[in-house]
mmCIF file with all atom_site columns, C-alpha atoms in Angstrom:
data_model
loop_
_atom_site.group_PDB
_atom_site.id
_atom_site.type_symbol
_atom_site.label_atom_id
_atom_site.label_alt_id
_atom_site.label_comp_id
_atom_site.label_asym_id
_atom_site.label_entity_id
_atom_site.label_seq_id
_atom_site.pdbx_PDB_ins_code
_atom_site.Cartn_x
_atom_site.Cartn_y
_atom_site.Cartn_z
_atom_site.occupancy
_atom_site.B_iso_or_equiv
_atom_site.pdbx_formal_charge
_atom_site.auth_seq_id
_atom_site.auth_comp_id
_atom_site.auth_asym_id
_atom_site.auth_atom_id
_atom_site.pdbx_PDB_model_num
ATOM 1   C CA . UNK V 1 1   ? 0.000  0.000  0.000  1.00 44.00 ? 1   UNK V CA 1
ATOM 2   C CA . UNK V 1 2   ? 2.496  2.716  1.076  1.00 54.00 ? 2   UNK V CA 1
ATOM 3   C CA . UNK V 1 3   ? 5.129  1.503  -1.409 1.00 53.00 ? 3   UNK V CA 1
ATOM 4   C CA . UNK V 1 4   ? 3.004  2.946  -4.229 1.00 69.00 ? 4   UNK V CA 1
ATOM 5   C CA . UNK V 1 5   ? 3.221  6.460  -2.765 1.00 82.00 ? 5   UNK V CA 1
ATOM 6   C CA . UNK V 1 6   ? 5.343  8.798  -4.828 1.00 89.00 ? 6   UNK V CA 1
ATOM 7   C CA . UNK V 1 7   ? 7.224  11.777 -3.474 1.00 92.00 ? 7   UNK V CA 1
ATOM 8   C CA . UNK V 1 8   ? 5.075  14.201 -5.477 1.00 93.00 ? 8   UNK V CA 1
ATOM 9   C CA . UNK V 1 9   ? 1.881  12.489 -4.271 1.00 94.00 ? 9   UNK V CA 1
ATOM 10  C CA . UNK V 1 10  ? 2.902  12.780 -0.610 1.00 95.00 ? 10  UNK V CA 1
ATOM 11  C CA . UNK V 1 11  ? 3.827  16.458 -1.054 1.00 96.00 ? 11  UNK V CA 1
ATOM 12  C CA . UNK V 1 12  ? 0.543  17.189 -2.786 1.00 96.00 ? 12  UNK V CA 1
ATOM 13  C CA . UNK V 1 13  ? -1.767 15.273 -0.415 1.00 95.00 ? 13  UNK V CA 1
ATOM 14  C CA . UNK V 1 14  ? -0.187 16.714 2.735  1.00 97.00 ? 14  UNK V CA 1
ATOM 15  C CA . UNK V 1 15  ? 0.382  20.225 1.371  1.00 97.00 ? 15  UNK V CA 1
ATOM 16  C CA . UNK V 1 16  ? 4.114  20.121 2.045  1.00 98.00 ? 16  UNK V CA 1
ATOM 17  C CA . UNK V 1 17  ? 6.133  23.227 1.214  1.00 97.00 ? 17  UNK V CA 1
ATOM 18  C CA . UNK V 1 18  ? 9.885  23.987 1.448  1.00 96.00 ? 18  UNK V CA 1
ATOM 19  C CA . UNK V 1 19  ? 11.110 24.702 4.983  1.00 95.00 ? 19  UNK V CA 1
ATOM 20  C CA . UNK V 1 20  ? 13.591 27.540 4.764  1.00 92.00 ? 20  UNK V CA 1
ATOM 21  C CA . UNK V 1 21  ? 16.306 27.975 5.907  1.00 92.00 ? 21  UNK V CA 1
ATOM 22  C CA . UNK V 1 22  ? 16.417 24.577 7.645  1.00 94.00 ? 22  UNK V CA 1
ATOM 23  C CA . UNK V 1 23  ? 15.771 22.376 4.610  1.00 94.00 ? 23  UNK V CA 1
ATOM 24  C CA . UNK V 1 24  ? 13.274 19.674 3.715  1.00 97.00 ? 24  UNK V CA 1
ATOM 25  C CA . UNK V 1 25  ? 9.513  20.142 3.366  1.00 97.00 ? 25  UNK V CA 1
ATOM 26  C CA . UNK V 1 26  ? 6.833  20.660 6.005  1.00 98.00 ? 26  UNK V CA 1
ATOM 27  C CA . UNK V 1 27  ? 3.186  21.323 6.740  1.00 98.00 ? 27  UNK V CA 1
ATOM 28  C CA . UNK V 1 28  ? 1.752  22.473 10.040 1.00 97.00 ? 28  UNK V CA 1
ATOM 29  C CA . UNK V 1 29  ? -0.933 19.966 10.964 1.00 95.00 ? 29  UNK V CA 1
ATOM 30  C CA . UNK V 1 30  ? -1.820 20.847 14.576 1.00 96.00 ? 30  UNK V CA 1
ATOM 31  C CA . UNK V 1 31  ? -1.516 24.100 16.493 1.00 96.00 ? 31  UNK V CA 1
ATOM 32  C CA . UNK V 1 32  ? -3.048 24.567 19.911 1.00 96.00 ? 32  UNK V CA 1
ATOM 33  C CA . UNK V 1 33  ? -5.391 27.502 20.319 1.00 96.00 ? 33  UNK V CA 1
ATOM 34  C CA . UNK V 1 34  ? -4.331 27.642 23.969 1.00 97.00 ? 34  UNK V CA 1
ATOM 35  C CA . UNK V 1 35  ? -1.398 29.962 24.673 1.00 96.00 ? 35  UNK V CA 1
ATOM 36  C CA . UNK V 1 36  ? 1.234  30.000 27.421 1.00 94.00 ? 36  UNK V CA 1
ATOM 37  C CA . UNK V 1 37  ? 4.270  32.139 28.257 1.00 91.00 ? 37  UNK V CA 1
ATOM 38  C CA . UNK V 1 38  ? 7.561  30.392 27.488 1.00 90.00 ? 38  UNK V CA 1
ATOM 39  C CA . UNK V 1 39  ? 11.169 31.403 26.900 1.00 87.00 ? 39  UNK V CA 1
ATOM 40  C CA . UNK V 1 40  ? 12.692 31.584 23.453 1.00 88.00 ? 40  UNK V CA 1
ATOM 41  C CA . UNK V 1 41  ? 16.335 30.974 22.464 1.00 86.00 ? 41  UNK V CA 1
ATOM 42  C CA . UNK V 1 42  ? 17.048 34.608 23.312 1.00 80.00 ? 42  UNK V CA 1
ATOM 43  C CA . UNK V 1 43  ? 15.555 34.052 26.800 1.00 84.00 ? 43  UNK V CA 1
ATOM 44  C CA . UNK V 1 44  ? 12.666 36.391 26.104 1.00 88.00 ? 44  UNK V CA 1
ATOM 45  C CA . UNK V 1 45  ? 9.296  35.380 27.490 1.00 91.00 ? 45  UNK V CA 1
ATOM 46  C CA . UNK V 1 46  ? 6.797  35.189 24.645 1.00 92.00 ? 46  UNK V CA 1
ATOM 47  C CA . UNK V 1 47  ? 3.396  33.714 23.991 1.00 95.00 ? 47  UNK V CA 1
ATOM 48  C CA . UNK V 1 48  ? 3.622  30.183 22.596 1.00 95.00 ? 48  UNK V CA 1
ATOM 49  C CA . UNK V 1 49  ? 0.900  27.781 21.561 1.00 96.00 ? 49  UNK V CA 1
ATOM 50  C CA . UNK V 1 50  ? 0.525  25.024 24.145 1.00 96.00 ? 50  UNK V CA 1
ATOM 51  C CA . UNK V 1 51  ? 1.682  22.505 21.500 1.00 96.00 ? 51  UNK V CA 1
ATOM 52  C CA . UNK V 1 52  ? 2.385  22.240 17.778 1.00 97.00 ? 52  UNK V CA 1
ATOM 53  C CA . UNK V 1 53  ? 2.890  19.387 15.336 1.00 98.00 ? 53  UNK V CA 1
ATOM 54  C CA . UNK V 1 54  ? 4.143  19.257 11.754 1.00 98.00 ? 54  UNK V CA 1
ATOM 55  C CA . UNK V 1 55  ? 4.667  16.779 8.969  1.00 98.00 ? 55  UNK V CA 1
ATOM 56  C CA . UNK V 1 56  ? 8.293  16.855 7.843  1.00 98.00 ? 56  UNK V CA 1
ATOM 57  C CA . UNK V 1 57  ? 9.770  15.285 4.723  1.00 98.00 ? 57  UNK V CA 1
ATOM 58  C CA . UNK V 1 58  ? 13.365 14.685 3.608  1.00 97.00 ? 58  UNK V CA 1
ATOM 59  C CA . UNK V 1 59  ? 14.408 13.195 0.274  1.00 95.00 ? 59  UNK V CA 1
ATOM 60  C CA . UNK V 1 60  ? 17.484 11.483 -1.138 1.00 92.00 ? 60  UNK V CA 1
ATOM 61  C CA . UNK V 1 61  ? 18.458 14.671 -3.010 1.00 91.00 ? 61  UNK V CA 1
ATOM 62  C CA . UNK V 1 62  ? 21.924 15.905 -1.906 1.00 86.00 ? 62  UNK V CA 1
ATOM 63  C CA . UNK V 1 63  ? 20.624 19.241 -0.584 1.00 90.00 ? 63  UNK V CA 1
ATOM 64  C CA . UNK V 1 64  ? 17.694 17.671 1.288  1.00 94.00 ? 64  UNK V CA 1
ATOM 65  C CA . UNK V 1 65  ? 18.763 17.699 4.911  1.00 97.00 ? 65  UNK V CA 1
ATOM 66  C CA . UNK V 1 66  ? 17.809 19.448 8.098  1.00 97.00 ? 66  UNK V CA 1
ATOM 67  C CA . UNK V 1 67  ? 20.673 21.843 8.802  1.00 97.00 ? 67  UNK V CA 1
ATOM 68  C CA . UNK V 1 68  ? 22.095 22.080 12.318 1.00 98.00 ? 68  UNK V CA 1
ATOM 69  C CA . UNK V 1 69  ? 19.800 24.154 14.489 1.00 98.00 ? 69  UNK V CA 1
ATOM 70  C CA . UNK V 1 70  ? 18.554 24.278 18.048 1.00 97.00 ? 70  UNK V CA 1
ATOM 71  C CA . UNK V 1 71  ? 15.332 24.984 19.871 1.00 96.00 ? 71  UNK V CA 1
ATOM 72  C CA . UNK V 1 72  ? 14.554 25.926 23.501 1.00 94.00 ? 72  UNK V CA 1
ATOM 73  C CA . UNK V 1 73  ? 12.114 23.057 24.008 1.00 93.00 ? 73  UNK V CA 1
ATOM 74  C CA . UNK V 1 74  ? 12.086 19.308 23.478 1.00 96.00 ? 74  UNK V CA 1
ATOM 75  C CA . UNK V 1 75  ? 11.099 18.148 19.990 1.00 97.00 ? 75  UNK V CA 1
ATOM 76  C CA . UNK V 1 76  ? 9.654  14.675 19.506 1.00 98.00 ? 76  UNK V CA 1
ATOM 77  C CA . UNK V 1 77  ? 10.235 13.064 16.099 1.00 98.00 ? 77  UNK V CA 1
ATOM 78  C CA . UNK V 1 78  ? 7.961  10.354 14.693 1.00 98.00 ? 78  UNK V CA 1
ATOM 79  C CA . UNK V 1 79  ? 8.808  8.160  11.685 1.00 97.00 ? 79  UNK V CA 1
ATOM 80  C CA . UNK V 1 80  ? 5.773  7.491  9.482  1.00 97.00 ? 80  UNK V CA 1
ATOM 81  C CA . UNK V 1 81  ? 6.955  5.964  6.199  1.00 94.00 ? 81  UNK V CA 1
ATOM 82  C CA . UNK V 1 82  ? 9.990  5.723  3.977  1.00 93.00 ? 82  UNK V CA 1
ATOM 83  C CA . UNK V 1 83  ? 13.712 5.588  4.482  1.00 94.00 ? 83  UNK V CA 1
ATOM 84  C CA . UNK V 1 84  ? 15.399 5.727  7.874  1.00 96.00 ? 84  UNK V CA 1
ATOM 85  C CA . UNK V 1 85  ? 16.740 9.108  8.995  1.00 97.00 ? 85  UNK V CA 1
ATOM 86  C CA . UNK V 1 86  ? 19.972 9.753  10.889 1.00 97.00 ? 86  UNK V CA 1
ATOM 87  C CA . UNK V 1 87  ? 19.540 12.480 13.488 1.00 98.00 ? 87  UNK V CA 1
ATOM 88  C CA . UNK V 1 88  ? 22.770 14.105 14.676 1.00 98.00 ? 88  UNK V CA 1
ATOM 89  C CA . UNK V 1 89  ? 22.619 15.493 18.210 1.00 98.00 ? 89  UNK V CA 1
ATOM 90  C CA . UNK V 1 90  ? 25.290 17.629 19.887 1.00 98.00 ? 90  UNK V CA 1
ATOM 91  C CA . UNK V 1 91  ? 24.611 18.207 23.566 1.00 98.00 ? 91  UNK V CA 1
ATOM 92  C CA . UNK V 1 92  ? 25.576 21.425 25.395 1.00 95.00 ? 92  UNK V CA 1
ATOM 93  C CA . UNK V 1 93  ? 28.898 19.829 26.447 1.00 96.00 ? 93  UNK V CA 1
ATOM 94  C CA . UNK V 1 94  ? 29.806 19.014 22.830 1.00 97.00 ? 94  UNK V CA 1
ATOM 95  C CA . UNK V 1 95  ? 29.150 15.261 22.850 1.00 98.00 ? 95  UNK V CA 1
ATOM 96  C CA . UNK V 1 96  ? 27.668 14.066 19.562 1.00 98.00 ? 96  UNK V CA 1
ATOM 97  C CA . UNK V 1 97  ? 25.341 11.109 19.128 1.00 98.00 ? 97  UNK V CA 1
ATOM 98  C CA . UNK V 1 98  ? 23.682 9.840  15.952 1.00 98.00 ? 98  UNK V CA 1
ATOM 99  C CA . UNK V 1 99  ? 20.277 8.216  16.411 1.00 98.00 ? 99  UNK V CA 1
ATOM 100 C CA . UNK V 1 100 ? 18.470 6.502  13.539 1.00 97.00 ? 100 UNK V CA 1
ATOM 101 C CA . UNK V 1 101 ? 14.761 7.094  13.205 1.00 97.00 ? 101 UNK V CA 1
ATOM 102 C CA . UNK V 1 102 ? 13.000 4.315  11.304 1.00 95.00 ? 102 UNK V CA 1
ATOM 103 C CA . UNK V 1 103 ? 10.881 1.197  11.472 1.00 93.00 ? 103 UNK V CA 1
ATOM 104 C CA . UNK V 1 104 ? 13.578 -1.488 11.739 1.00 93.00 ? 104 UNK V CA 1
ATOM 105 C CA . UNK V 1 105 ? 13.614 -1.646 15.537 1.00 96.00 ? 105 UNK V CA 1
ATOM 106 C CA . UNK V 1 106 ? 15.528 -4.947 15.515 1.00 97.00 ? 106 UNK V CA 1
ATOM 107 C CA . UNK V 1 107 ? 18.407 -3.110 13.795 1.00 94.00 ? 107 UNK V CA 1
ATOM 108 C CA . UNK V 1 108 ? 18.349 -0.395 16.473 1.00 95.00 ? 108 UNK V CA 1
ATOM 109 C CA . UNK V 1 109 ? 16.191 2.135  14.651 1.00 96.00 ? 109 UNK V CA 1
ATOM 110 C CA . UNK V 1 110 ? 13.537 3.917  16.662 1.00 98.00 ? 110 UNK V CA 1
ATOM 111 C CA . UNK V 1 111 ? 10.074 4.957  15.439 1.00 98.00 ? 111 UNK V CA 1
ATOM 112 C CA . UNK V 1 112 ? 10.129 7.933  17.819 1.00 98.00 ? 112 UNK V CA 1
ATOM 113 C CA . UNK V 1 113 ? 12.859 9.934  19.548 1.00 97.00 ? 113 UNK V CA 1
ATOM 114 C CA . UNK V 1 114 ? 13.043 13.071 21.630 1.00 98.00 ? 114 UNK V CA 1
ATOM 115 C CA . UNK V 1 115 ? 15.608 15.774 20.876 1.00 98.00 ? 115 UNK V CA 1
ATOM 116 C CA . UNK V 1 116 ? 16.212 17.577 24.175 1.00 97.00 ? 116 UNK V CA 1
ATOM 117 C CA . UNK V 1 117 ? 15.962 21.355 24.406 1.00 95.00 ? 117 UNK V CA 1
ATOM 118 C CA . UNK V 1 118 ? 19.109 23.296 23.440 1.00 96.00 ? 118 UNK V CA 1
ATOM 119 C CA . UNK V 1 119 ? 20.773 20.352 21.681 1.00 98.00 ? 119 UNK V CA 1
ATOM 120 C CA . UNK V 1 120 ? 22.134 21.157 18.238 1.00 98.00 ? 120 UNK V CA 1
ATOM 121 C CA . UNK V 1 121 ? 20.329 18.864 15.814 1.00 98.00 ? 121 UNK V CA 1
ATOM 122 C CA . UNK V 1 122 ? 20.550 18.002 12.128 1.00 98.00 ? 122 UNK V CA 1
ATOM 123 C CA . UNK V 1 123 ? 19.176 15.127 10.078 1.00 98.00 ? 123 UNK V CA 1
ATOM 124 C CA . UNK V 1 124 ? 19.397 13.423 6.725  1.00 97.00 ? 124 UNK V CA 1
ATOM 125 C CA . UNK V 1 125 ? 17.924 10.370 5.064  1.00 96.00 ? 125 UNK V CA 1
ATOM 126 C CA . UNK V 1 126 ? 20.036 7.283  5.283  1.00 88.00 ? 126 UNK V CA 1
ATOM 127 C CA . UNK V 1 127 ? 20.810 6.157  1.754  1.00 78.00 ? 127 UNK V CA 1
ATOM 128 C CA . UNK V 1 128 ? 19.308 2.766  1.069  1.00 72.00 ? 128 UNK V CA 1
ATOM 129 C CA . UNK V 1 129 ? 19.740 0.467  -1.935 1.00 66.00 ? 129 UNK V CA 1
ATOM 130 C CA . UNK V 1 130 ? 16.025 -0.425 -1.720 1.00 67.00 ? 130 UNK V CA 1
ATOM 131 C CA . UNK V 1 131 ? 14.382 1.680  -4.454 1.00 72.00 ? 131 UNK V CA 1
ATOM 132 C CA . UNK V 1 132 ? 10.922 1.507  -2.848 1.00 79.00 ? 132 UNK V CA 1
ATOM 133 C CA . UNK V 1 133 ? 11.242 4.996  -1.356 1.00 87.00 ? 133 UNK V CA 1
ATOM 134 C CA . UNK V 1 134 ? 13.272 8.086  -2.159 1.00 91.00 ? 134 UNK V CA 1
ATOM 135 C CA . UNK V 1 135 ? 12.046 9.994  0.895  1.00 94.00 ? 135 UNK V CA 1
ATOM 136 C CA . UNK V 1 136 ? 11.213 9.794  4.582  1.00 96.00 ? 136 UNK V CA 1
ATOM 137 C CA . UNK V 1 137 ? 7.968  11.174 5.981  1.00 97.00 ? 137 UNK V CA 1
ATOM 138 C CA . UNK V 1 138 ? 8.290  12.204 9.612  1.00 98.00 ? 138 UNK V CA 1
ATOM 139 C CA . UNK V 1 139 ? 6.404  14.279 12.102 1.00 98.00 ? 139 UNK V CA 1
ATOM 140 C CA . UNK V 1 140 ? 7.537  16.430 14.979 1.00 98.00 ? 140 UNK V CA 1
ATOM 141 C CA . UNK V 1 141 ? 5.620  17.515 18.054 1.00 98.00 ? 141 UNK V CA 1
ATOM 142 C CA . UNK V 1 142 ? 6.627  20.273 20.442 1.00 96.00 ? 142 UNK V CA 1
ATOM 143 C CA . UNK V 1 143 ? 5.225  21.469 23.756 1.00 93.00 ? 143 UNK V CA 1
ATOM 144 C CA . UNK V 1 144 ? 5.276  24.400 24.260 1.00 94.00 ? 144 UNK V CA 1
ATOM 145 C CA . UNK V 1 145 ? 4.581  24.855 20.595 1.00 95.00 ? 145 UNK V CA 1
ATOM 146 C CA . UNK V 1 146 ? 6.955  26.267 18.029 1.00 95.00 ? 146 UNK V CA 1
ATOM 147 C CA . UNK V 1 147 ? 7.273  29.964 17.185 1.00 94.00 ? 147 UNK V CA 1
ATOM 148 C CA . UNK V 1 148 ? 9.772  31.406 14.702 1.00 93.00 ? 148 UNK V CA 1
ATOM 149 C CA . UNK V 1 149 ? 11.732 33.239 17.434 1.00 93.00 ? 149 UNK V CA 1
ATOM 150 C CA . UNK V 1 150 ? 12.590 29.835 18.931 1.00 94.00 ? 150 UNK V CA 1
ATOM 151 C CA . UNK V 1 151 ? 14.634 28.728 15.906 1.00 95.00 ? 151 UNK V CA 1
ATOM 152 C CA . UNK V 1 152 ? 18.407 29.244 15.844 1.00 96.00 ? 152 UNK V CA 1
ATOM 153 C CA . UNK V 1 153 ? 20.150 28.103 12.671 1.00 96.00 ? 153 UNK V CA 1
ATOM 154 C CA . UNK V 1 154 ? 23.703 26.925 13.269 1.00 97.00 ? 154 UNK V CA 1
ATOM 155 C CA . UNK V 1 155 ? 26.338 28.925 11.432 1.00 96.00 ? 155 UNK V CA 1
ATOM 156 C CA . UNK V 1 156 ? 29.096 26.716 10.050 1.00 97.00 ? 156 UNK V CA 1
ATOM 157 C CA . UNK V 1 157 ? 32.017 28.844 11.295 1.00 96.00 ? 157 UNK V CA 1
ATOM 158 C CA . UNK V 1 158 ? 30.526 29.241 14.773 1.00 97.00 ? 158 UNK V CA 1
ATOM 159 C CA . UNK V 1 159 ? 29.806 25.503 15.129 1.00 97.00 ? 159 UNK V CA 1
ATOM 160 C CA . UNK V 1 160 ? 33.289 24.561 13.862 1.00 97.00 ? 160 UNK V CA 1
ATOM 161 C CA . UNK V 1 161 ? 34.858 26.809 16.515 1.00 97.00 ? 161 UNK V CA 1
ATOM 162 C CA . UNK V 1 162 ? 32.645 25.331 19.232 1.00 97.00 ? 162 UNK V CA 1
ATOM 163 C CA . UNK V 1 163 ? 32.934 21.691 18.118 1.00 98.00 ? 163 UNK V CA 1
ATOM 164 C CA . UNK V 1 164 ? 36.027 21.220 15.899 1.00 97.00 ? 164 UNK V CA 1
ATOM 165 C CA . UNK V 1 165 ? 36.016 17.472 16.650 1.00 97.00 ? 165 UNK V CA 1
ATOM 166 C CA . UNK V 1 166 ? 32.687 17.201 14.759 1.00 98.00 ? 166 UNK V CA 1
ATOM 167 C CA . UNK V 1 167 ? 33.913 19.057 11.659 1.00 97.00 ? 167 UNK V CA 1
ATOM 168 C CA . UNK V 1 168 ? 32.869 16.392 9.146  1.00 97.00 ? 168 UNK V CA 1
ATOM 169 C CA . UNK V 1 169 ? 29.207 16.343 10.261 1.00 98.00 ? 169 UNK V CA 1
ATOM 170 C CA . UNK V 1 170 ? 29.073 20.129 10.673 1.00 97.00 ? 170 UNK V CA 1
ATOM 171 C CA . UNK V 1 171 ? 30.420 20.776 7.178  1.00 96.00 ? 171 UNK V CA 1
ATOM 172 C CA . UNK V 1 172 ? 28.040 18.214 5.669  1.00 96.00 ? 172 UNK V CA 1
ATOM 173 C CA . UNK V 1 173 ? 24.950 19.430 7.550  1.00 97.00 ? 173 UNK V CA 1
ATOM 174 C CA . UNK V 1 174 ? 25.178 23.229 7.503  1.00 97.00 ? 174 UNK V CA 1
ATOM 175 C CA . UNK V 1 175 ? 24.316 25.635 4.724  1.00 91.00 ? 175 UNK V CA 1
ATOM 176 C CA . UNK V 1 176 ? 26.634 28.318 3.425  1.00 80.00 ? 176 UNK V CA 1
ATOM 177 C CA . UNK V 1 177 ? 25.317 31.844 3.688  1.00 69.00 ? 177 UNK V CA 1
ATOM 178 C CA . UNK V 1 178 ? 24.330 33.310 0.327  1.00 46.00 ? 178 UNK V CA 1
#
């Protein structure tokens, strides 16, 4: 059933649009009408929805990745269909871990993971010789919900200075300024 889904069909049916500057495609699918005060990356208190949830899609195209960024709240990822996704996490002390989101739990993949607040995170589809899919459809849920002021895109030079021992991943998963 899901193997017959094409990338264009998924984008069309879910209303996915490019997510700039992070990368990939997204659609907001749930946003709480309830509002709370919460801190943003800049430590300002701002109104936030109680929760938010999006669909998120990455493809096998070379520029389709979620660039390193961080958020001031936990973000829960859910794997729905498609290829596994490697999520790179750098904690505040500079320790990096790569967790694979996917449906092969016997191989150590997880259908759901939580990225803790203030961790630098990036993700990309794991290349797979199985031609069934050329994408991964995920979802993320946040509470408090996402607002644009929460998002901090990692700058390559800054991250390389902070975490030189992770240079390979940082270079691969950051975008050059235009």
